[in-house]
PDB file of N, CA, C and O in Angstrom:
ATOM      1  N   MET A 128      -2.550  -1.334 -13.319  1.00 95.00           N
ATOM      2  CA  MET A 128      -1.893  -2.538 -12.879  1.00 95.00           C
ATOM      3  C   MET A 128      -2.813  -3.237 -11.878  1.00 95.00           C
ATOM      4  O   MET A 128      -3.550  -2.585 -11.150  1.00 95.00           O
ATOM      5  N   ASN A 129      -2.756  -4.543 -11.865  1.00 97.00           N
ATOM      6  CA  ASN A 129      -3.559  -5.320 -10.928  1.00 97.00           C
ATOM      7  C   ASN A 129      -2.711  -5.695  -9.715  1.00 97.00           C
ATOM      8  O   ASN A 129      -1.592  -6.193  -9.870  1.00 97.00           O
ATOM      9  N   ILE A 130      -3.255  -5.418  -8.538  1.00 98.00           N
ATOM     10  CA  ILE A 130      -2.587  -5.778  -7.286  1.00 98.00           C
ATOM     11  C   ILE A 130      -3.620  -6.415  -6.360  1.00 98.00           C
ATOM     12  O   ILE A 130      -4.820  -6.422  -6.663  1.00 98.00           O
ATOM     13  N   TYR A 131      -3.157  -6.919  -5.247  1.00 98.00           N
ATOM     14  CA  TYR A 131      -4.047  -7.468  -4.226  1.00 98.00           C
ATOM     15  C   TYR A 131      -3.959  -6.583  -2.993  1.00 98.00           C
ATOM     16  O   TYR A 131      -2.866  -6.328  -2.479  1.00 98.00           O
ATOM     17  N   LEU A 132      -5.110  -6.108  -2.543  1.00 97.00           N
ATOM     18  CA  LEU A 132      -5.190  -5.268  -1.354  1.00 97.00           C
ATOM     19  C   LEU A 132      -6.005  -6.011  -0.313  1.00 97.00           C
ATOM     20  O   LEU A 132      -7.187  -6.294  -0.535  1.00 97.00           O
ATOM     21  N   ASN A 133      -5.364  -6.344   0.794  1.00 97.00           N
ATOM     22  CA  ASN A 133      -6.009  -7.110   1.865  1.00 97.00           C
ATOM     23  C   ASN A 133      -6.691  -8.357   1.300  1.00 97.00           C
ATOM     24  O   ASN A 133      -7.797  -8.706   1.675  1.00 97.00           O
ATOM     25  N   GLY A 134      -6.017  -9.015   0.342  1.00 96.00           N
ATOM     26  CA  GLY A 134      -6.503 -10.252  -0.230  1.00 96.00           C
ATOM     27  C   GLY A 134      -7.482 -10.115  -1.383  1.00 96.00           C
ATOM     28  O   GLY A 134      -7.875 -11.104  -1.985  1.00 96.00           O
ATOM     29  N   LYS A 135      -7.869  -8.889  -1.721  1.00 97.00           N
ATOM     30  CA  LYS A 135      -8.840  -8.664  -2.797  1.00 97.00           C
ATOM     31  C   LYS A 135      -8.136  -8.042  -4.004  1.00 97.00           C
ATOM     32  O   LYS A 135      -7.385  -7.081  -3.875  1.00 97.00           O
ATOM     33  N   ALA A 136      -8.406  -8.587  -5.191  1.00 98.00           N
ATOM     34  CA  ALA A 136      -7.804  -8.061  -6.412  1.00 98.00           C
ATOM     35  C   ALA A 136      -8.415  -6.696  -6.736  1.00 98.00           C
ATOM     36  O   ALA A 136      -9.632  -6.540  -6.733  1.00 98.00           O
ATOM     37  N   ILE A 137      -7.543  -5.708  -6.989  1.00 97.00           N
ATOM     38  CA  ILE A 137      -7.994  -4.374  -7.397  1.00 97.00           C
ATOM     39  C   ILE A 137      -7.080  -3.879  -8.510  1.00 97.00           C
ATOM     40  O   ILE A 137      -6.013  -4.437  -8.761  1.00 97.00           O
ATOM     41  N   GLU A 138      -7.504  -2.799  -9.156  1.00 97.00           N
ATOM     42  CA  GLU A 138      -6.694  -2.160 -10.176  1.00 97.00           C
ATOM     43  C   GLU A 138      -6.249  -0.802  -9.651  1.00 97.00           C
ATOM     44  O   GLU A 138      -7.029  -0.090  -9.011  1.00 97.00           O
ATOM     45  N   CYS A 139      -5.004  -0.440  -9.898  1.00 96.00           N
ATOM     46  CA  CYS A 139      -4.522   0.885  -9.487  1.00 96.00           C
ATOM     47  C   CYS A 139      -3.560   1.415 -10.536  1.00 96.00           C
ATOM     48  O   CYS A 139      -3.042   0.671 -11.361  1.00 96.00           O
ATOM     49  N   LYS A 140      -3.326   2.718 -10.487  1.00 97.00           N
ATOM     50  CA  LYS A 140      -2.425   3.379 -11.427  1.00 97.00           C
ATOM     51  C   LYS A 140      -1.078   3.709 -10.803  1.00 97.00           C
ATOM     52  O   LYS A 140      -0.159   4.112 -11.497  1.00 97.00           O
ATOM     53  N   ALA A 141      -0.974   3.561  -9.491  1.00 97.00           N
ATOM     54  CA  ALA A 141       0.228   3.957  -8.756  1.00 97.00           C
ATOM     55  C   ALA A 141       1.434   3.110  -9.146  1.00 97.00           C
ATOM     56  O   ALA A 141       1.313   1.917  -9.406  1.00 97.00           O
ATOM     57  N   SER A 142       2.605   3.739  -9.147  1.00 97.00           N
ATOM     58  CA  SER A 142       3.826   2.990  -9.434  1.00 97.00           C
ATOM     59  C   SER A 142       4.681   2.784  -8.188  1.00 97.00           C
ATOM     60  O   SER A 142       5.671   2.061  -8.225  1.00 97.00           O
ATOM     61  N   ASN A 143       4.309   3.452  -7.084  1.00 98.00           N
ATOM     62  CA  ASN A 143       5.007   3.218  -5.816  1.00 98.00           C
ATOM     63  C   ASN A 143       4.004   3.322  -4.666  1.00 98.00           C
ATOM     64  O   ASN A 143       2.838   3.674  -4.874  1.00 98.00           O
ATOM     65  N   ILE A 144       4.457   3.012  -3.476  1.00 98.00           N
ATOM     66  CA  ILE A 144       3.539   2.973  -2.333  1.00 98.00           C
ATOM     67  C   ILE A 144       3.010   4.361  -1.975  1.00 98.00           C
ATOM     68  O   ILE A 144       1.843   4.497  -1.611  1.00 98.00           O
ATOM     69  N   ALA A 145       3.831   5.400  -2.108  1.00 98.00           N
ATOM     70  CA  ALA A 145       3.365   6.754  -1.803  1.00 98.00           C
ATOM     71  C   ALA A 145       2.217   7.147  -2.735  1.00 98.00           C
ATOM     72  O   ALA A 145       1.209   7.707  -2.293  1.00 98.00           O
ATOM     73  N   GLN A 146       2.346   6.849  -4.016  1.00 98.00           N
ATOM     74  CA  GLN A 146       1.282   7.148  -4.971  1.00 98.00           C
ATOM     75  C   GLN A 146       0.038   6.315  -4.676  1.00 98.00           C
ATOM     76  O   GLN A 146      -1.079   6.804  -4.790  1.00 98.00           O
ATOM     77  N   PHE A 147       0.224   5.062  -4.300  1.00 97.00           N
ATOM     78  CA  PHE A 147      -0.895   4.195  -3.943  1.00 97.00           C
ATOM     79  C   PHE A 147      -1.657   4.773  -2.748  1.00 97.00           C
ATOM     80  O   PHE A 147      -2.879   4.853  -2.753  1.00 97.00           O
ATOM     81  N   HIS A 148      -0.941   5.211  -1.724  1.00 97.00           N
ATOM     82  CA  HIS A 148      -1.537   5.816  -0.529  1.00 97.00           C
ATOM     83  C   HIS A 148      -2.410   7.000  -0.935  1.00 97.00           C
ATOM     84  O   HIS A 148      -3.550   7.127  -0.486  1.00 97.00           O
ATOM     85  N   ALA A 149      -1.894   7.869  -1.793  1.00 97.00           N
ATOM     86  CA  ALA A 149      -2.649   9.038  -2.245  1.00 97.00           C
ATOM     87  C   ALA A 149      -3.840   8.629  -3.116  1.00 97.00           C
ATOM     88  O   ALA A 149      -4.952   9.155  -2.940  1.00 97.00           O
ATOM     89  N   GLU A 150      -3.625   7.695  -4.034  1.00 97.00           N
ATOM     90  CA  GLU A 150      -4.695   7.255  -4.944  1.00 97.00           C
ATOM     91  C   GLU A 150      -5.875   6.660  -4.172  1.00 97.00           C
ATOM     92  O   GLU A 150      -7.031   6.879  -4.528  1.00 97.00           O
ATOM     93  N   MET A 151      -5.585   5.930  -3.119  1.00 96.00           N
ATOM     94  CA  MET A 151      -6.638   5.285  -2.330  1.00 96.00           C
ATOM     95  C   MET A 151      -7.291   6.239  -1.330  1.00 96.00           C
ATOM     96  O   MET A 151      -8.300   5.909  -0.715  1.00 96.00           O
ATOM     97  N   GLY A 152      -6.694   7.439  -1.140  1.00 96.00           N
ATOM     98  CA  GLY A 152      -7.246   8.405  -0.193  1.00 96.00           C
ATOM     99  C   GLY A 152      -7.162   7.909   1.243  1.00 96.00           C
ATOM    100  O   GLY A 152      -8.045   8.186   2.058  1.00 96.00           O
ATOM    101  N   LEU A 153      -6.095   7.203   1.563  1.00 95.00           N
ATOM    102  CA  LEU A 153      -5.941   6.636   2.906  1.00 95.00           C
ATOM    103  C   LEU A 153      -5.563   7.708   3.920  1.00 95.00           C
ATOM    104  O   LEU A 153      -4.884   8.682   3.565  1.00 95.00           O
ATOM    105  N   PRO A 154      -5.969   7.535   5.180  1.00 93.00           N
ATOM    106  CA  PRO A 154      -5.580   8.498   6.210  1.00 93.00           C
ATOM    107  C   PRO A 154      -4.072   8.421   6.471  1.00 93.00           C
ATOM    108  O   PRO A 154      -3.438   7.411   6.138  1.00 93.00           O
ATOM    109  N   PRO A 155      -3.510   9.466   7.064  1.00 91.00           N
ATOM    110  CA  PRO A 155      -2.058   9.483   7.286  1.00 91.00           C
ATOM    111  C   PRO A 155      -1.570   8.411   8.268  1.00 91.00           C
ATOM    112  O   PRO A 155      -0.453   7.946   8.152  1.00 91.00           O
ATOM    113  N   MET A 156      -2.407   8.024   9.195  1.00 91.00           N
ATOM    114  CA  MET A 156      -1.980   7.072  10.236  1.00 91.00           C
ATOM    115  C   MET A 156      -2.302   5.631   9.835  1.00 91.00           C
ATOM    116  O   MET A 156      -3.123   4.967  10.465  1.00 91.00           O
ATOM    117  N   VAL A 157      -1.643   5.150   8.791  1.00 96.00           N
ATOM    118  CA  VAL A 157      -1.759   3.746   8.396  1.00 96.00           C
ATOM    119  C   VAL A 157      -0.354   3.199   8.176  1.00 96.00           C
ATOM    120  O   VAL A 157       0.587   3.952   7.902  1.00 96.00           O
ATOM    121  N   ALA A 158      -0.242   1.897   8.306  1.00 97.00           N
ATOM    122  CA  ALA A 158       0.982   1.199   7.917  1.00 97.00           C
ATOM    123  C   ALA A 158       0.622   0.398   6.668  1.00 97.00           C
ATOM    124  O   ALA A 158      -0.512  -0.045   6.505  1.00 97.00           O
ATOM    125  N   ILE A 159       1.590   0.228   5.797  1.00 98.00           N
ATOM    126  CA  ILE A 159       1.371  -0.536   4.579  1.00 98.00           C
ATOM    127  C   ILE A 159       2.436  -1.629   4.507  1.00 98.00           C
ATOM    128  O   ILE A 159       3.637  -1.342   4.595  1.00 98.00           O
ATOM    129  N   ALA A 160       1.959  -2.868   4.359  1.00 98.00           N
ATOM    130  CA  ALA A 160       2.864  -4.003   4.197  1.00 98.00           C
ATOM    131  C   ALA A 160       2.840  -4.440   2.737  1.00 98.00           C
ATOM    132  O   ALA A 160       1.781  -4.534   2.129  1.00 98.00           O
ATOM    133  N   LEU A 161       3.998  -4.690   2.200  1.00 98.00           N
ATOM    134  CA  LEU A 161       4.154  -5.184   0.834  1.00 98.00           C
ATOM    135  C   LEU A 161       4.784  -6.560   0.935  1.00 98.00           C
ATOM    136  O   LEU A 161       5.875  -6.707   1.508  1.00 98.00           O
ATOM    137  N   GLU A 162       4.080  -7.567   0.416  1.00 97.00           N
ATOM    138  CA  GLU A 162       4.550  -8.952   0.484  1.00 97.00           C
ATOM    139  C   GLU A 162       4.905  -9.346   1.928  1.00 97.00           C
ATOM    140  O   GLU A 162       5.955  -9.909   2.205  1.00 97.00           O
ATOM    141  N   ASN A 163       4.011  -8.989   2.857  1.00 96.00           N
ATOM    142  CA  ASN A 163       4.108  -9.332   4.284  1.00 96.00           C
ATOM    143  C   ASN A 163       5.250  -8.633   5.021  1.00 96.00           C
ATOM    144  O   ASN A 163       5.657  -9.080   6.085  1.00 96.00           O
ATOM    145  N   LYS A 164       5.745  -7.533   4.485  1.00 97.00           N
ATOM    146  CA  LYS A 164       6.783  -6.754   5.160  1.00 97.00           C
ATOM    147  C   LYS A 164       6.314  -5.311   5.258  1.00 97.00           C
ATOM    148  O   LYS A 164       6.034  -4.676   4.233  1.00 97.00           O
ATOM    149  N   VAL A 165       6.226  -4.788   6.492  1.00 97.00           N
ATOM    150  CA  VAL A 165       5.819  -3.394   6.680  1.00 97.00           C
ATOM    151  C   VAL A 165       6.911  -2.492   6.119  1.00 97.00           C
ATOM    152  O   VAL A 165       8.094  -2.650   6.426  1.00 97.00           O
ATOM    153  N   ILE A 166       6.485  -1.563   5.274  1.00 98.00           N
ATOM    154  CA  ILE A 166       7.416  -0.624   4.642  1.00 98.00           C
ATOM    155  C   ILE A 166       7.381   0.697   5.415  1.00 98.00           C
ATOM    156  O   ILE A 166       6.313   1.306   5.547  1.00 98.00           O
ATOM    157  N   PRO A 167       8.530   1.147   5.949  1.00 97.00           N
ATOM    158  CA  PRO A 167       8.544   2.433   6.660  1.00 97.00           C
ATOM    159  C   PRO A 167       8.078   3.565   5.746  1.00 97.00           C
ATOM    160  O   PRO A 167       8.382   3.587   4.547  1.00 97.00           O
ATOM    161  N   LYS A 168       7.342   4.504   6.321  1.00 97.00           N
ATOM    162  CA  LYS A 168       6.791   5.618   5.548  1.00 97.00           C
ATOM    163  C   LYS A 168       7.875   6.374   4.776  1.00 97.00           C
ATOM    164  O   LYS A 168       7.650   6.824   3.660  1.00 97.00           O
ATOM    165  N   ALA A 169       9.056   6.487   5.349  1.00 97.00           N
ATOM    166  CA  ALA A 169      10.159   7.193   4.684  1.00 97.00           C
ATOM    167  C   ALA A 169      10.588   6.498   3.388  1.00 97.00           C
ATOM    168  O   ALA A 169      11.217   7.119   2.530  1.00 97.00           O
ATOM    169  N   GLU A 170      10.225   5.226   3.216  1.00 98.00           N
ATOM    170  CA  GLU A 170      10.617   4.469   2.022  1.00 98.00           C
ATOM    171  C   GLU A 170       9.493   4.338   0.996  1.00 98.00           C
ATOM    172  O   GLU A 170       9.702   3.762  -0.074  1.00 98.00           O
ATOM    173  N   TRP A 171       8.298   4.844   1.288  1.00 98.00           N
ATOM    174  CA  TRP A 171       7.165   4.685   0.381  1.00 98.00           C
ATOM    175  C   TRP A 171       7.443   5.223  -1.010  1.00 98.00           C
ATOM    176  O   TRP A 171       7.089   4.604  -2.000  1.00 98.00           O
ATOM    177  N   GLU A 172       8.050   6.386  -1.101  1.00 98.00           N
ATOM    178  CA  GLU A 172       8.308   7.031  -2.393  1.00 98.00           C
ATOM    179  C   GLU A 172       9.263   6.192  -3.252  1.00 98.00           C
ATOM    180  O   GLU A 172       9.196   6.232  -4.476  1.00 98.00           O
ATOM    181  N   HIS A 173      10.133   5.435  -2.599  1.00 98.00           N
ATOM    182  CA  HIS A 173      11.168   4.678  -3.310  1.00 98.00           C
ATOM    183  C   HIS A 173      10.864   3.181  -3.391  1.00 98.00           C
ATOM    184  O   HIS A 173      11.730   2.418  -3.822  1.00 98.00           O
ATOM    185  N   THR A 174       9.650   2.778  -2.988  1.00 98.00           N
ATOM    186  CA  THR A 174       9.279   1.368  -3.025  1.00 98.00           C
ATOM    187  C   THR A 174       8.288   1.140  -4.156  1.00 98.00           C
ATOM    188  O   THR A 174       7.126   1.513  -4.063  1.00 98.00           O
ATOM    189  N   PRO A 175       8.755   0.526  -5.244  1.00 98.00           N
ATOM    190  CA  PRO A 175       7.879   0.341  -6.410  1.00 98.00           C
ATOM    191  C   PRO A 175       6.821  -0.734  -6.179  1.00 98.00           C
ATOM    192  O   PRO A 175       7.026  -1.669  -5.407  1.00 98.00           O
ATOM    193  N   LEU A 176       5.704  -0.555  -6.867  1.00 97.00           N
ATOM    194  CA  LEU A 176       4.676  -1.589  -6.914  1.00 97.00           C
ATOM    195  C   LEU A 176       4.839  -2.340  -8.231  1.00 97.00           C
ATOM    196  O   LEU A 176       5.158  -1.736  -9.249  1.00 97.00           O
ATOM    197  N   THR A 177       4.606  -3.629  -8.184  1.00 96.00           N
ATOM    198  CA  THR A 177       4.683  -4.441  -9.386  1.00 96.00           C
ATOM    199  C   THR A 177       3.355  -5.149  -9.602  1.00 96.00           C
ATOM    200  O   THR A 177       2.539  -5.253  -8.681  1.00 96.00           O
ATOM    201  N   GLU A 178       3.146  -5.609 -10.809  1.00 97.00           N
ATOM    202  CA  GLU A 178       1.935  -6.357 -11.148  1.00 97.00           C
ATOM    203  C   GLU A 178       1.747  -7.510 -10.165  1.00 97.00           C
ATOM    204  O   GLU A 178       2.695  -8.224  -9.846  1.00 97.00           O
ATOM    205  N   GLU A 179       0.527  -7.623  -9.641  1.00 97.00           N
ATOM    206  CA  GLU A 179       0.114  -8.670  -8.711  1.00 97.00           C
ATOM    207  C   GLU A 179       0.815  -8.613  -7.347  1.00 97.00           C
ATOM    208  O   GLU A 179       0.907  -9.616  -6.648  1.00 97.00           O
ATOM    209  N   ALA A 180       1.293  -7.424  -6.979  1.00 97.00           N
ATOM    210  CA  ALA A 180       1.855  -7.237  -5.639  1.00 97.00           C
ATOM    211  C   ALA A 180       0.754  -7.448  -4.606  1.00 97.00           C
ATOM    212  O   ALA A 180      -0.423  -7.198  -4.873  1.00 97.00           O
ATOM    213  N   HIS A 181       1.137  -7.900  -3.421  1.00 98.00           N
ATOM    214  CA  HIS A 181       0.194  -8.108  -2.325  1.00 98.00           C
ATOM    215  C   HIS A 181       0.450  -7.051  -1.255  1.00 98.00           C
ATOM    216  O   HIS A 181       1.531  -7.007  -0.667  1.00 98.00           O
ATOM    217  N   LEU A 182      -0.561  -6.193  -1.035  1.00 98.00           N
ATOM    218  CA  LEU A 182      -0.474  -5.132  -0.028  1.00 98.00           C
ATOM    219  C   LEU A 182      -1.484  -5.403   1.075  1.00 98.00           C
ATOM    220  O   LEU A 182      -2.577  -5.932   0.826  1.00 98.00           O
ATOM    221  N   VAL A 183      -1.108  -5.010   2.288  1.00 98.00           N
ATOM    222  CA  VAL A 183      -2.012  -5.056   3.418  1.00 98.00           C
ATOM    223  C   VAL A 183      -1.993  -3.692   4.075  1.00 98.00           C
ATOM    224  O   VAL A 183      -0.919  -3.135   4.338  1.00 98.00           O
ATOM    225  N   ILE A 184      -3.177  -3.129   4.326  1.00 97.00           N
ATOM    226  CA  ILE A 184      -3.316  -1.845   5.023  1.00 97.00           C
ATOM    227  C   ILE A 184      -3.586  -2.150   6.486  1.00 97.00           C
ATOM    228  O   ILE A 184      -4.482  -2.924   6.823  1.00 97.00           O
ATOM    229  N   ILE A 185      -2.798  -1.520   7.346  1.00 95.00           N
ATOM    230  CA  ILE A 185      -2.960  -1.687   8.796  1.00 95.00           C
ATOM    231  C   ILE A 185      -3.347  -0.333   9.358  1.00 95.00           C
ATOM    232  O   ILE A 185      -2.561   0.622   9.296  1.00 95.00           O
ATOM    233  N   ARG A 186      -4.567  -0.258   9.875  1.00 90.00           N
ATOM    234  CA  ARG A 186      -5.069   1.011  10.442  1.00 90.00           C
ATOM    235  C   ARG A 186      -4.786   1.041  11.941  1.00 90.00           C
ATOM    236  O   ARG A 186      -4.958   0.034  12.621  1.00 90.00           O
ATOM    237  N   MET A 187      -4.409   2.213  12.401  1.00 81.00           N
ATOM    238  CA  MET A 187      -4.129   2.390  13.825  1.00 81.00           C
ATOM    239  C   MET A 187      -5.451   2.472  14.586  1.00 81.00           C
ATOM    240  O   MET A 187      -6.394   3.126  14.141  1.00 81.00           O
ATOM    241  N   ALA A 188      -5.498   1.821  15.731  1.00 78.00           N
ATOM    242  CA  ALA A 188      -6.685   1.859  16.584  1.00 78.00           C
ATOM    243  C   ALA A 188      -6.277   2.451  17.931  1.00 78.00           C
ATOM    244  O   ALA A 188      -5.263   2.070  18.503  1.00 78.00           O
ATOM    245  N   PHE A 189      -7.085   3.369  18.413  1.00 75.00           N
ATOM    246  CA  PHE A 189      -6.816   4.019  19.692  1.00 75.00           C
ATOM    247  C   PHE A 189      -7.995   3.787  20.615  1.00 75.00           C
ATOM    248  O   PHE A 189      -9.115   3.580  20.161  1.00 75.00           O
ATOM    249  N   GLY A 190      -7.758   3.849  21.852  1.00 74.00           N
ATOM    250  CA  GLY A 190      -8.853   3.680  22.802  1.00 74.00           C
ATOM    251  C   GLY A 190      -8.438   2.740  23.921  1.00 74.00           C
ATOM    252  O   GLY A 190      -7.327   2.242  23.996  1.00 74.00           O
ATOM    253  N   GLY A 191      -9.401   2.462  24.752  1.00 64.00           N
ATOM    254  CA  GLY A 191      -9.030   1.596  25.866  1.00 64.00           C
ATOM    255  C   GLY A 191     -10.177   0.792  26.360  1.00 64.00           C
ATOM    256  O   GLY A 191     -11.190   0.558  25.814  1.00 64.00           O
TER     257      GLY A 191
END
């Protein structure tokens, strides 16, 4: 399926956000927004991805 990740078109096989997270090999400390709405991690397994969905990965930054 074709989706947009941080504004760039990519292809993925995942059918939900949890599968997408695993497929991309993302670290555990990320937030994922679908169509400009951050999806709580507890809902990733139950949040389907659709053709041409727009995802944004938000990485946590630490430091001072």
